[in-house]
Backbone as JSON Lines, residues from 0, in Angstrom:
{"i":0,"aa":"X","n":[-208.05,23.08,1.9],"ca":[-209.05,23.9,2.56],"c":[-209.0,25.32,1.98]}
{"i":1,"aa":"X","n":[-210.13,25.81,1.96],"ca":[-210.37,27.38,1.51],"c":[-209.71,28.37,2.51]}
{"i":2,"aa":"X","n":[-208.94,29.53,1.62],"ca":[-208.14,30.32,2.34],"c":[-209.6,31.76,2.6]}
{"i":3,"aa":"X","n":[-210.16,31.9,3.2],"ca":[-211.36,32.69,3.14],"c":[-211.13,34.05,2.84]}
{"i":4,"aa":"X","n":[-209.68,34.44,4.3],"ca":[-208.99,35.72,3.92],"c":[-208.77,36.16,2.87]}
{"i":5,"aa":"X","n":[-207.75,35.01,2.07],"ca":[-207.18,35.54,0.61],"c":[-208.33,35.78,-0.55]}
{"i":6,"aa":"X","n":[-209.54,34.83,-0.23],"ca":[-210.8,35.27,-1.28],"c":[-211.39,36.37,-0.65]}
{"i":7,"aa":"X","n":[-211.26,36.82,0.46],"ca":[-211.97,38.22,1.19],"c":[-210.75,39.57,0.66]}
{"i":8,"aa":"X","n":[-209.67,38.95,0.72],"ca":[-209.08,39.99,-0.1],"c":[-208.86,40.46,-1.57]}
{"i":9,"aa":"X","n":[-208.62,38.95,-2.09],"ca":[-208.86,39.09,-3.73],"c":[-210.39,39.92,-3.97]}
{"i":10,"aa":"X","n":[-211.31,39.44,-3.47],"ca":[-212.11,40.63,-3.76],"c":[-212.86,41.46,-3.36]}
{"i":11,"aa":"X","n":[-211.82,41.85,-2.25],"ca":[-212.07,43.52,-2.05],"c":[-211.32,44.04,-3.45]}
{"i":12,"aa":"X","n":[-209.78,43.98,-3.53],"ca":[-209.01,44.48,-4.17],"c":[-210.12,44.53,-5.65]}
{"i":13,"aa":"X","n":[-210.72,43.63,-5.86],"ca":[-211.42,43.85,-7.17],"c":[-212.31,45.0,-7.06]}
{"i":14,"aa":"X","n":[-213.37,44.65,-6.22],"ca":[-214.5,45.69,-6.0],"c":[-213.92,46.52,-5.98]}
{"i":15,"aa":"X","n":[-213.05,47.17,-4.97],"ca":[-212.47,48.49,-4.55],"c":[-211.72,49.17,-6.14]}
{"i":16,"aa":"X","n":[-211.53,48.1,-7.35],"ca":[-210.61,48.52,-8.07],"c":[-211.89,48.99,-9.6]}
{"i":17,"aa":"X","n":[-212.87,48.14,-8.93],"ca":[-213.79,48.86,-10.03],"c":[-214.98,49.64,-9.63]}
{"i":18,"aa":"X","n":[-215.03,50.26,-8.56],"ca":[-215.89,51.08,-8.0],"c":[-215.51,52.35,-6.58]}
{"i":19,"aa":"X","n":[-214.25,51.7,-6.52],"ca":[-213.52,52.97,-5.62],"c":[-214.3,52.42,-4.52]}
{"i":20,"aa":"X","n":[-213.78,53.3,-3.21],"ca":[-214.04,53.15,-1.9],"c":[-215.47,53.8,-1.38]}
{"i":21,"aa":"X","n":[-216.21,54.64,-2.02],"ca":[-217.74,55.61,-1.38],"c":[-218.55,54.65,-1.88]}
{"i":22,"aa":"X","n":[-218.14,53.9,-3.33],"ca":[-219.24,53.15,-3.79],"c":[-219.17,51.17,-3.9]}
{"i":23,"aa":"X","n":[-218.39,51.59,-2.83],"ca":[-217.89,49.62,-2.38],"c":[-218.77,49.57,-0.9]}
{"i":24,"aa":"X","n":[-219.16,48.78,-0.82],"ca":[-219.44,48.17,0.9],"c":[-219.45,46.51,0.57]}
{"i":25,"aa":"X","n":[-219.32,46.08,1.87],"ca":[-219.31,44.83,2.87],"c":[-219.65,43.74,1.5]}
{"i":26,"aa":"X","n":[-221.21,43.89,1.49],"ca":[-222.07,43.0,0.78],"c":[-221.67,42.66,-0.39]}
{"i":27,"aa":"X","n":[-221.21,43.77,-0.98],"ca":[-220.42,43.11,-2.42],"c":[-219.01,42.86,-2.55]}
{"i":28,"aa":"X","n":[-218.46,42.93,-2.08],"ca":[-217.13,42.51,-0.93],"c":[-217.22,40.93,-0.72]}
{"i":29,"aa":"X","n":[-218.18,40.75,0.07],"ca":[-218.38,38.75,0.3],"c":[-219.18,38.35,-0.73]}
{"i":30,"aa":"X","n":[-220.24,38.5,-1.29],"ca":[-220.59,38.42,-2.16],"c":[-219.84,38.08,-3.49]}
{"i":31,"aa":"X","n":[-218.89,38.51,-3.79],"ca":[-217.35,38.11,-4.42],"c":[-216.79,37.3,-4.1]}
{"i":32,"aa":"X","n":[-216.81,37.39,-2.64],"ca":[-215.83,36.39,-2.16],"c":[-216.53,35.16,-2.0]}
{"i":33,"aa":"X","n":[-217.64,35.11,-1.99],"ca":[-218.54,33.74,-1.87],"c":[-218.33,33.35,-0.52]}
{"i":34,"aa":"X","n":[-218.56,34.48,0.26],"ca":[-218.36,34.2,2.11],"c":[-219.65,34.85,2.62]}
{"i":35,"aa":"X","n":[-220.05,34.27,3.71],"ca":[-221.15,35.3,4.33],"c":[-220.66,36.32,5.02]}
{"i":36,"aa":"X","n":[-221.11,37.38,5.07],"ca":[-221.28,38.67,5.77],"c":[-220.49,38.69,6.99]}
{"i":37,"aa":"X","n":[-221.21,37.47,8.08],"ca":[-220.4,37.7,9.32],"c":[-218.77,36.93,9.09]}
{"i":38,"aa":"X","n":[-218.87,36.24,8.28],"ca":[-217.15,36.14,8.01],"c":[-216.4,37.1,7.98]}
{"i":39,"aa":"X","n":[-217.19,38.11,7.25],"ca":[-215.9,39.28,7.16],"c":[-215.68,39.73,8.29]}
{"i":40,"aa":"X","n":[-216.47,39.67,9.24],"ca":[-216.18,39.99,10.75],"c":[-215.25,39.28,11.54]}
{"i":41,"aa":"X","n":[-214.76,37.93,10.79],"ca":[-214.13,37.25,11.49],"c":[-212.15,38.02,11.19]}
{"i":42,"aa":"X","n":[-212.31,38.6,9.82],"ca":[-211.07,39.08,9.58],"c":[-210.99,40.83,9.38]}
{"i":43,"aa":"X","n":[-211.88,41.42,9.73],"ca":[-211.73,42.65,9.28],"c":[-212.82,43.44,10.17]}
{"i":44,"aa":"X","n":[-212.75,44.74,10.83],"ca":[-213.73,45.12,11.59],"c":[-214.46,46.23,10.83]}
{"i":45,"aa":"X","n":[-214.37,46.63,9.86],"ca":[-214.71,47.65,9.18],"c":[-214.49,47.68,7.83]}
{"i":46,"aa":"X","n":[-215.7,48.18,6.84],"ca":[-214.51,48.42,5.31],"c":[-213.4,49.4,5.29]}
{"i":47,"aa":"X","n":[-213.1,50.16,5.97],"ca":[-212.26,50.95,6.34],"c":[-210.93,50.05,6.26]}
{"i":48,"aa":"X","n":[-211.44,49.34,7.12],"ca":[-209.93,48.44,7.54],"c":[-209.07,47.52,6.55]}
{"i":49,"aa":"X","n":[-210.53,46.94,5.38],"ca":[-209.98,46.3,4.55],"c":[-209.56,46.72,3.48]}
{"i":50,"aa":"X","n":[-209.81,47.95,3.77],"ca":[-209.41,49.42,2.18],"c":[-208.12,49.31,2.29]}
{"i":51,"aa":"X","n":[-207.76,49.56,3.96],"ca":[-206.6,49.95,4.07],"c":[-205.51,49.1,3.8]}
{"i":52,"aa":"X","n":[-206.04,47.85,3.82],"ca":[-204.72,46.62,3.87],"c":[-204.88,46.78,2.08]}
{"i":53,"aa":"X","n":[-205.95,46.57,1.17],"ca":[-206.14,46.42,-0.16],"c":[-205.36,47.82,-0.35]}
{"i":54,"aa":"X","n":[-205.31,49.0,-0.25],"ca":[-204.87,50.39,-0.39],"c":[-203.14,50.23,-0.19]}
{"i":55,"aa":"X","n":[-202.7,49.66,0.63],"ca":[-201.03,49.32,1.28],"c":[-200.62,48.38,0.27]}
{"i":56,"aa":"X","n":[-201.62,47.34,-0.41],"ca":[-200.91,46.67,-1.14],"c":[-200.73,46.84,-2.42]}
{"i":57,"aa":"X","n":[-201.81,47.62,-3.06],"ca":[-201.76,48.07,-3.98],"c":[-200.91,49.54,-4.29]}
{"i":58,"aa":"X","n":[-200.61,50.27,-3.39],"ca":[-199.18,51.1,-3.44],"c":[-198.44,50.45,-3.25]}
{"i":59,"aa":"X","n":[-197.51,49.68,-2.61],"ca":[-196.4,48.55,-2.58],"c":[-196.42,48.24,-3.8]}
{"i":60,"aa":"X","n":[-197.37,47.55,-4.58],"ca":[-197.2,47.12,-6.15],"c":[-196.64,47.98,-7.11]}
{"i":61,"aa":"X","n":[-197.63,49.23,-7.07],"ca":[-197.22,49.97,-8.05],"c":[-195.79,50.97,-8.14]}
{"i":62,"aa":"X","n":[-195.43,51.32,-6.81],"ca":[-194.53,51.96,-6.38],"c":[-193.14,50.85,-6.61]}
{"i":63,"aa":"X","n":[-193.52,49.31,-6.31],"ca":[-192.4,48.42,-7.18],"c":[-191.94,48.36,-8.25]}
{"i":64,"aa":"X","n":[-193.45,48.36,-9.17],"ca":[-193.1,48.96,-10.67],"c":[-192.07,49.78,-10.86]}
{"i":65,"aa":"X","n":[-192.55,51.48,-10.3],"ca":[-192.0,52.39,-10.53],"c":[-190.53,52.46,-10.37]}
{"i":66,"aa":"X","n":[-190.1,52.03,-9.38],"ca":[-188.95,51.55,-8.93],"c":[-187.74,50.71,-9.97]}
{"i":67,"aa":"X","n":[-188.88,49.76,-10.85],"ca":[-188.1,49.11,-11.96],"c":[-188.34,49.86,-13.17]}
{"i":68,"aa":"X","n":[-189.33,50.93,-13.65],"ca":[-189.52,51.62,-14.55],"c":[-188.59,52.79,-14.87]}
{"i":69,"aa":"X","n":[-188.0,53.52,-13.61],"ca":[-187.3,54.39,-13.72],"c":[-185.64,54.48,-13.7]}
{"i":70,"aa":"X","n":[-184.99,55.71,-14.9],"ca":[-183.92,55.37,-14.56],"c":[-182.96,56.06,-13.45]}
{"i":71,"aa":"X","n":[-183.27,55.56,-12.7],"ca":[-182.28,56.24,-11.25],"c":[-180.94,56.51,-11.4]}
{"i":72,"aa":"X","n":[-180.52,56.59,-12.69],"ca":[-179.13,56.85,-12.79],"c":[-179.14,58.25,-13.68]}
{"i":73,"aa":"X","n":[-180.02,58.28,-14.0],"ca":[-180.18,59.77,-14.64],"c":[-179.95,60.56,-13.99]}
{"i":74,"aa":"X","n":[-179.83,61.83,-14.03],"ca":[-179.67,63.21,-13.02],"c":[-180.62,63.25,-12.39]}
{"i":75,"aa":"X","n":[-180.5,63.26,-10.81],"ca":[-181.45,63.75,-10.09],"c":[-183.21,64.6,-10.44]}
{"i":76,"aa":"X","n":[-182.73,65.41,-11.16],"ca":[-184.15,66.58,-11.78],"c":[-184.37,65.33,-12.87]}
{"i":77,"aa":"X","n":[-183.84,64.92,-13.18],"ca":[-184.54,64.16,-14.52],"c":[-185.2,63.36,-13.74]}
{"i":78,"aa":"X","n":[-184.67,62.25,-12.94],"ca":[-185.31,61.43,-11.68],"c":[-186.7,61.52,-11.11]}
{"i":79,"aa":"X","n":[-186.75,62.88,-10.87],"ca":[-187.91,63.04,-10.02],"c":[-188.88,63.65,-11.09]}
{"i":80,"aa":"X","n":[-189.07,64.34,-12.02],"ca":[-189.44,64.8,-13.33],"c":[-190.38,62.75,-13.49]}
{"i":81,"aa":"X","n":[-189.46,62.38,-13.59],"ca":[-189.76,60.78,-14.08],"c":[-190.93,60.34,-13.17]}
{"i":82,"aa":"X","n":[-190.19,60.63,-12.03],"ca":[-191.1,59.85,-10.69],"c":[-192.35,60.28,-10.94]}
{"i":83,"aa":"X","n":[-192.93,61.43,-11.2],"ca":[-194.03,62.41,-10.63],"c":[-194.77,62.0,-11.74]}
{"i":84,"aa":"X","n":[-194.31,61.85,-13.1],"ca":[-195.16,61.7,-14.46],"c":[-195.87,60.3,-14.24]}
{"i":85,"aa":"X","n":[-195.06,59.84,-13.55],"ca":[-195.08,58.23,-13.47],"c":[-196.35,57.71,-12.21]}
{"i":86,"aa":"X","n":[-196.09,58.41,-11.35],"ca":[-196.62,58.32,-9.74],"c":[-198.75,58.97,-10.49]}
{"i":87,"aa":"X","n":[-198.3,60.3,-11.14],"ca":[-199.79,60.84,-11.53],"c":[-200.35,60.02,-12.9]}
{"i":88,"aa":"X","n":[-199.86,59.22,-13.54],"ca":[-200.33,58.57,-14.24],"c":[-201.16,57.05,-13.73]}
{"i":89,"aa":"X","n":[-200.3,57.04,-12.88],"ca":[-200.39,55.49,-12.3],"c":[-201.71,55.88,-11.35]}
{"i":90,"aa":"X","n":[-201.76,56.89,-11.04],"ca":[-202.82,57.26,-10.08],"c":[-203.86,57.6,-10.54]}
{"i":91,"aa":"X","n":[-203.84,58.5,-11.51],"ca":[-205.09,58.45,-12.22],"c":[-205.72,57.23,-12.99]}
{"i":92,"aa":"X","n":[-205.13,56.46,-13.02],"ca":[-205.76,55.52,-13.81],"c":[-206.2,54.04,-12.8]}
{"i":93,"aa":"X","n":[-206.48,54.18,-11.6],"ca":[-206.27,53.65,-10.34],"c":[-207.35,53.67,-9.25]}
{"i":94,"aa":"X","n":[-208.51,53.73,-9.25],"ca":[-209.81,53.51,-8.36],"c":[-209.11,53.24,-6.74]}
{"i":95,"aa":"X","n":[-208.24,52.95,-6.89],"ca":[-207.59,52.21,-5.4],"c":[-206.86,53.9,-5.11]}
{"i":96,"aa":"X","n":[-205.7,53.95,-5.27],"ca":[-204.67,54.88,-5.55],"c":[-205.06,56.27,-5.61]}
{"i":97,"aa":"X","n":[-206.44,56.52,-6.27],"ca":[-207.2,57.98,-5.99],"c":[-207.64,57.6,-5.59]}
{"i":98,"aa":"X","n":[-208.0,57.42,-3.88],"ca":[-208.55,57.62,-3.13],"c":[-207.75,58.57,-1.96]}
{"i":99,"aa":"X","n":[-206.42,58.26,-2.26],"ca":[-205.61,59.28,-1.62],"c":[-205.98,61.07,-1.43]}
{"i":100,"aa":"X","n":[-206.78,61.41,-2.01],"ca":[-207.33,62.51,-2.16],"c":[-208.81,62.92,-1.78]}
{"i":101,"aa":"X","n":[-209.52,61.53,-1.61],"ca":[-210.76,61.62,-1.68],"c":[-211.24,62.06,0.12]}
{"i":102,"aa":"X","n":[-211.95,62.54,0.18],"ca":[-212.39,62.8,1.98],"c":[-212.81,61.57,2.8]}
{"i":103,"aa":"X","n":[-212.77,60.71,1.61],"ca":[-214.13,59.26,2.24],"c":[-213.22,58.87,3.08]}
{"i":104,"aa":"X","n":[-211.66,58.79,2.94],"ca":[-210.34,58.01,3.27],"c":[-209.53,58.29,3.43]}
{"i":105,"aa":"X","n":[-209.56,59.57,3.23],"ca":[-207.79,60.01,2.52],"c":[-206.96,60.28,3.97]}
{"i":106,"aa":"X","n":[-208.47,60.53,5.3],"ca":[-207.44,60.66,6.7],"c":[-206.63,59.6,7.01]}
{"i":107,"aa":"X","n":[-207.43,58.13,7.06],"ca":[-207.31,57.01,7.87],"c":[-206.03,56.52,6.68]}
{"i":108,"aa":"X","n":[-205.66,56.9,5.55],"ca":[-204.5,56.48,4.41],"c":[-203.32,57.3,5.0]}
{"i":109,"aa":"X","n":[-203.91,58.93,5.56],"ca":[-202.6,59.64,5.34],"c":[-202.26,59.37,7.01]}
{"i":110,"aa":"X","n":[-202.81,58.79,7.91],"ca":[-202.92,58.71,9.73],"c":[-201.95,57.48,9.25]}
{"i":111,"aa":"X","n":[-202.01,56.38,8.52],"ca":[-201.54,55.36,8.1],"c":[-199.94,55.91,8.16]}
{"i":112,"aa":"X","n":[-200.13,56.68,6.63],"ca":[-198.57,56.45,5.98],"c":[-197.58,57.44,7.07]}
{"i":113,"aa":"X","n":[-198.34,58.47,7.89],"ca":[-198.09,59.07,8.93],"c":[-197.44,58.74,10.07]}
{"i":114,"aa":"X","n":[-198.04,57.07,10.35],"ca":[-197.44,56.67,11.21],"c":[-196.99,55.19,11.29]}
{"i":115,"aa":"X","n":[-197.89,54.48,11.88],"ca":[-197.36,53.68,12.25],"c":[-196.51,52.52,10.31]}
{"i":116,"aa":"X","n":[-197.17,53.3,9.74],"ca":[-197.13,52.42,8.16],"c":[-195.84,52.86,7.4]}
{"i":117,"aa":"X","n":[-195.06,54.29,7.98],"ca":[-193.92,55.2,7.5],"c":[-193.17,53.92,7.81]}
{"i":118,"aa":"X","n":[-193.34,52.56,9.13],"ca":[-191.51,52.19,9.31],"c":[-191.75,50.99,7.98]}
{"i":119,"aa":"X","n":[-192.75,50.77,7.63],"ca":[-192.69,49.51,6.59],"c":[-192.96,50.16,5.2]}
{"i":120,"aa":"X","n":[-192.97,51.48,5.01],"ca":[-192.89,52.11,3.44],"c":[-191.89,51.79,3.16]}
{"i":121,"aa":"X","n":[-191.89,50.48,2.06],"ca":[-190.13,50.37,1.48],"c":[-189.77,51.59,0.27]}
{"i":122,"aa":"X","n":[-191.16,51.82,-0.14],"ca":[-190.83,53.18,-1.42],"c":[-190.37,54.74,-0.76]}
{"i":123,"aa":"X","n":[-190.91,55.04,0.59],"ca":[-190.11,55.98,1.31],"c":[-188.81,55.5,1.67]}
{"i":124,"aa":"X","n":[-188.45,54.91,2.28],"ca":[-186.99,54.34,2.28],"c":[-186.49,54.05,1.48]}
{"i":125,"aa":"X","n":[-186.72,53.77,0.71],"ca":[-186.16,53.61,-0.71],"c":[-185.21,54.94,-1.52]}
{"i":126,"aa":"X","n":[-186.71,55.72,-1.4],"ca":[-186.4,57.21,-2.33],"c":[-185.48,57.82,-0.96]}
{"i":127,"aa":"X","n":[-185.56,57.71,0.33],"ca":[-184.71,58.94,1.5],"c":[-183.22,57.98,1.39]}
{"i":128,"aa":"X","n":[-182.99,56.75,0.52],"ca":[-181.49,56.05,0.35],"c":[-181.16,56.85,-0.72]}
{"i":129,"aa":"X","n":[-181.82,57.18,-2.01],"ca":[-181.41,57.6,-3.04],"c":[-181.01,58.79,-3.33]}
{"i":130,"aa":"X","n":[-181.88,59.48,-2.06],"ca":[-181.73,61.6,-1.67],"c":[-179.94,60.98,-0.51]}
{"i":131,"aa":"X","n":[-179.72,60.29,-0.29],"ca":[-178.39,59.99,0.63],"c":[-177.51,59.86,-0.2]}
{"i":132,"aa":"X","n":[-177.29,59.02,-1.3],"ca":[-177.03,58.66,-1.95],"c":[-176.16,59.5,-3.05]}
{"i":133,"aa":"X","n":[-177.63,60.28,-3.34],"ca":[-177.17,61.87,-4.84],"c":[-176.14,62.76,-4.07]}
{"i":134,"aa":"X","n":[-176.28,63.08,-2.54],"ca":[-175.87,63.58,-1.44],"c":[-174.98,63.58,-1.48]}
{"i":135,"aa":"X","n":[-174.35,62.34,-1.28],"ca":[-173.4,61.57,-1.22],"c":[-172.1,61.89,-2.26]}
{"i":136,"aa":"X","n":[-173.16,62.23,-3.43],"ca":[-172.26,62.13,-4.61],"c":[-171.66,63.24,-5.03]}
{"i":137,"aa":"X","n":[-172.48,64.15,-4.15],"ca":[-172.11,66.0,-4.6],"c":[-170.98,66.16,-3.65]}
{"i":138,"aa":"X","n":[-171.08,67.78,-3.2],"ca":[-170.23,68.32,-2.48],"c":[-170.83,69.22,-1.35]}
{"i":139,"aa":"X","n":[-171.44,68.18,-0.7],"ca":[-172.16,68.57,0.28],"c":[-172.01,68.55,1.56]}
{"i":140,"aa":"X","n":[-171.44,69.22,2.87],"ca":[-171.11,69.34,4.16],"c":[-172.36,68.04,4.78]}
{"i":141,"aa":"X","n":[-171.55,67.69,5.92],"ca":[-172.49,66.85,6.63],"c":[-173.91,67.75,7.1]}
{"i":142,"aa":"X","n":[-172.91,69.01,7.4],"ca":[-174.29,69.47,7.97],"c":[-175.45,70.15,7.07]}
{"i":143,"aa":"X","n":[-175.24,70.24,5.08],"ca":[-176.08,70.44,4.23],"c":[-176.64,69.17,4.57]}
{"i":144,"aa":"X","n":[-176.13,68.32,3.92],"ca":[-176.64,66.89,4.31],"c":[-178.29,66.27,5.14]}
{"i":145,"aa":"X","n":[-177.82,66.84,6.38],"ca":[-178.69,66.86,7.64],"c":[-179.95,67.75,7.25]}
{"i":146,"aa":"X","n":[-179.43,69.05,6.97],"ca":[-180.54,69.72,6.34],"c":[-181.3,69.49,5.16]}
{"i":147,"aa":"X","n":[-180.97,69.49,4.04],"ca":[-181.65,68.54,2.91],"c":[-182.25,67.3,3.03]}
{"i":148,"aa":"X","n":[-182.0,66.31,4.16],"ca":[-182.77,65.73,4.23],"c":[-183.97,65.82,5.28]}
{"i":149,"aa":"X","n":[-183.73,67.0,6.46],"ca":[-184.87,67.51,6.78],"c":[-185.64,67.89,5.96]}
{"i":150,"aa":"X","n":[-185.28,68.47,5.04],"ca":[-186.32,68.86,4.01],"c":[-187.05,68.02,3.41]}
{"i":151,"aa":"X","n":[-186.54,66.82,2.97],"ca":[-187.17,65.86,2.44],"c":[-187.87,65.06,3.4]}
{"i":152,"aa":"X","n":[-188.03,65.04,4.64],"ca":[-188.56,64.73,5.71],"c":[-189.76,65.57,5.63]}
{"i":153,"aa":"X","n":[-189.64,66.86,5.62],"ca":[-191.14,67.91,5.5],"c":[-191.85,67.69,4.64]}
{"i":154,"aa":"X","n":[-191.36,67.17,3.47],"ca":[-192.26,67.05,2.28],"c":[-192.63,65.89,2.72]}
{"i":155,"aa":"X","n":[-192.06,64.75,2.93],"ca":[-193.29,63.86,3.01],"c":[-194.37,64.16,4.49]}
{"i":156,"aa":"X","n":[-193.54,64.6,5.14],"ca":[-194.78,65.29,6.02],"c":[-195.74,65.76,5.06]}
{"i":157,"aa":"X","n":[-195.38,67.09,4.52],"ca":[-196.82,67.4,3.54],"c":[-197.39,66.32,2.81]}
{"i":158,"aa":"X","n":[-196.99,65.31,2.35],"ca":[-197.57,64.74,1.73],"c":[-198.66,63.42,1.77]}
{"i":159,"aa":"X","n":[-198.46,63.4,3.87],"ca":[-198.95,62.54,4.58],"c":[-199.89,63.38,5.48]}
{"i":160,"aa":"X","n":[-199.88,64.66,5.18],"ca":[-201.21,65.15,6.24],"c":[-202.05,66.4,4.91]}
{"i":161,"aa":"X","n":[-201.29,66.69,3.93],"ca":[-202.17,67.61,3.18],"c":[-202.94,66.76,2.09]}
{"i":162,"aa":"X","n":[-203.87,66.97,1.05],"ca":[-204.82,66.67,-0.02],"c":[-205.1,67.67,-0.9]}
{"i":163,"aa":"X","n":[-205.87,67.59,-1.9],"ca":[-206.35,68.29,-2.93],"c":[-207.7,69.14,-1.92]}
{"i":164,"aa":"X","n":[-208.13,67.93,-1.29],"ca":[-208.92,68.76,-0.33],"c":[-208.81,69.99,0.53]}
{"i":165,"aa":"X","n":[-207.58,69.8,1.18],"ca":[-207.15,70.83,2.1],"c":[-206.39,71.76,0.83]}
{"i":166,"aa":"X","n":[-205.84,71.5,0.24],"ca":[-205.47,72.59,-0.76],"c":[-205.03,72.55,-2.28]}
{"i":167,"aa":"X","n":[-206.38,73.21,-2.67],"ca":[-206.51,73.28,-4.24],"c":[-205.0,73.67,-4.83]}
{"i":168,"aa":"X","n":[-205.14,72.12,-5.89],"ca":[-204.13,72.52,-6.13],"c":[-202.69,71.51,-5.96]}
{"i":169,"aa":"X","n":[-203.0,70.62,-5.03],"ca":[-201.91,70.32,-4.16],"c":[-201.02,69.64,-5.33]}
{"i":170,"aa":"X","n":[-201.53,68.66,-5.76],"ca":[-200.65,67.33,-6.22],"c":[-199.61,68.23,-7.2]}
{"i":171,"aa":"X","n":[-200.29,68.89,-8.1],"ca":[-199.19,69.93,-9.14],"c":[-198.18,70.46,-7.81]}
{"i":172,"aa":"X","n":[-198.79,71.57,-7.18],"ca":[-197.91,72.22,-6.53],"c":[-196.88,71.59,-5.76]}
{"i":173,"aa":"X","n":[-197.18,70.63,-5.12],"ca":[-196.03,69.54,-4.79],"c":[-195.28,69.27,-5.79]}
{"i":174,"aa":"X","n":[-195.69,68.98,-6.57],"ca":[-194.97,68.17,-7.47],"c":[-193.47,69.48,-8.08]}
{"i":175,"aa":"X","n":[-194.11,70.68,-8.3],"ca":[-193.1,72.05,-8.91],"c":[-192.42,71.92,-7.27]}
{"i":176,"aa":"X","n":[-192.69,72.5,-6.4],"ca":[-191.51,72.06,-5.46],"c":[-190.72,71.27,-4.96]}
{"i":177,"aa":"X","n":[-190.7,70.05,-5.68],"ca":[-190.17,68.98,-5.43],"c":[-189.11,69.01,-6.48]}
{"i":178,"aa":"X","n":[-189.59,68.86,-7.89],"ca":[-189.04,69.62,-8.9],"c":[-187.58,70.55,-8.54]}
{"i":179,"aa":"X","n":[-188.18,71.95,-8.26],"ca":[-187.34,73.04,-8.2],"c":[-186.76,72.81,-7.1]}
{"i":180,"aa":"X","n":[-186.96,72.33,-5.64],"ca":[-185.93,71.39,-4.87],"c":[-184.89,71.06,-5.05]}
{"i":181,"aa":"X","n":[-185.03,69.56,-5.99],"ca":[-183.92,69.0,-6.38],"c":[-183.17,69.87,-7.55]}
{"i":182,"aa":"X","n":[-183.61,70.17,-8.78],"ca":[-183.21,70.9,-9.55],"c":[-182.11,72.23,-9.21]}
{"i":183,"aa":"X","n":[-182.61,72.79,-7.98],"ca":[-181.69,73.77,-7.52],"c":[-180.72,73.43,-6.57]}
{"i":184,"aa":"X","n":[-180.97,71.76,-5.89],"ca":[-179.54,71.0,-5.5],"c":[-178.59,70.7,-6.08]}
{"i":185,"aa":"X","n":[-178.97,70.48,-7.32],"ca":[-177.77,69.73,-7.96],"c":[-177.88,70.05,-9.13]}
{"i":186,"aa":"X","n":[-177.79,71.19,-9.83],"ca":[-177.48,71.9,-10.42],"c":[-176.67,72.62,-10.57]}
């Protein structure tokens, strides 16, 4: 029997990957999928909704990559130097992935990774094991510790409620404080 979902998702993920999210709707969505219209109603209440599951999976992917691309044994500043080249490449070249910036979405992505989507980010947990970890390895008081990783707690705060939108500029400027962050930890 036909899995309808998995062809309603295989191509969203397509559409969405060759026309971005302002210039995708519904119709060419099933239309792909070789489903009628009110099907998609049967699994999804909005394109919104199905951005978002196609949007979660397609960061999970790439952020897996990255994960096997990089060498995490390098120095910290080299680390994140890596991450960022890696993270803005992958993004620019990504119809899905820039949308993180875009106004069409970028609330209902960052309300996402904000909340209820932060306890199943395995790439945030991932990277706040590896900031424990470098931590770990220095000469750092429990209570630096606590603090440095508040910090790294704020940044992804910023990085789950700010945009290019809200401030020109952002993705670089994040990126140099994140940078000079670590760089001036463990150094």
């Amino acid at each position: 029997m036909r899995d309808k979902k998995n062809d309603l998702d295989q191509a969203a993920y397509e559409v969405f990957s060759e026309n971005g999210y302002k210039n995708t709707n519904i119709s060419a969505i099933v239309k792909r999928a070789g489903i009628a219209v009110g099907s998609f109603y049967n699994f999804y209440q909005s394109k919104e909704e199905i951005f978002l599951n196609v949007y979660v999976k397609e960061n999970d992917r790439v952020r897996n990559q990255l994960i096997e691309q990089i060498d995490w044994k390098s120095e910290p500043a080299t680390v994140i130097d890596q991450l960022f080249d890696y993270t803005l490449q992958a993004i620019s070249n990504n119809k899905i992935l820039n949308e993180w910036n875009k106004s069409n979405i970028s609330k209902t992505l960052h309300d996402y990774y904000s909340g209820a989507g932060v306890k199943s980010y395995n790439f945030h947990h991932f990277l706040l094991k590896k900031f424990e970890e470098w931590l770990n390895k220095g000469n750092f008081s429990e209570e630096e510790k606590k603090k440095v990783l508040k910090v790294y707690s704020l940044i992804y705060y910023i990085d789950t409620h700010l945009s290019e939108r809200d401030f020109d500029g952002y993705n670089e400027t994040l990126g140099v404080l994140v940078k000079y962050f670590v760089r001036g930890l463990f150094s």
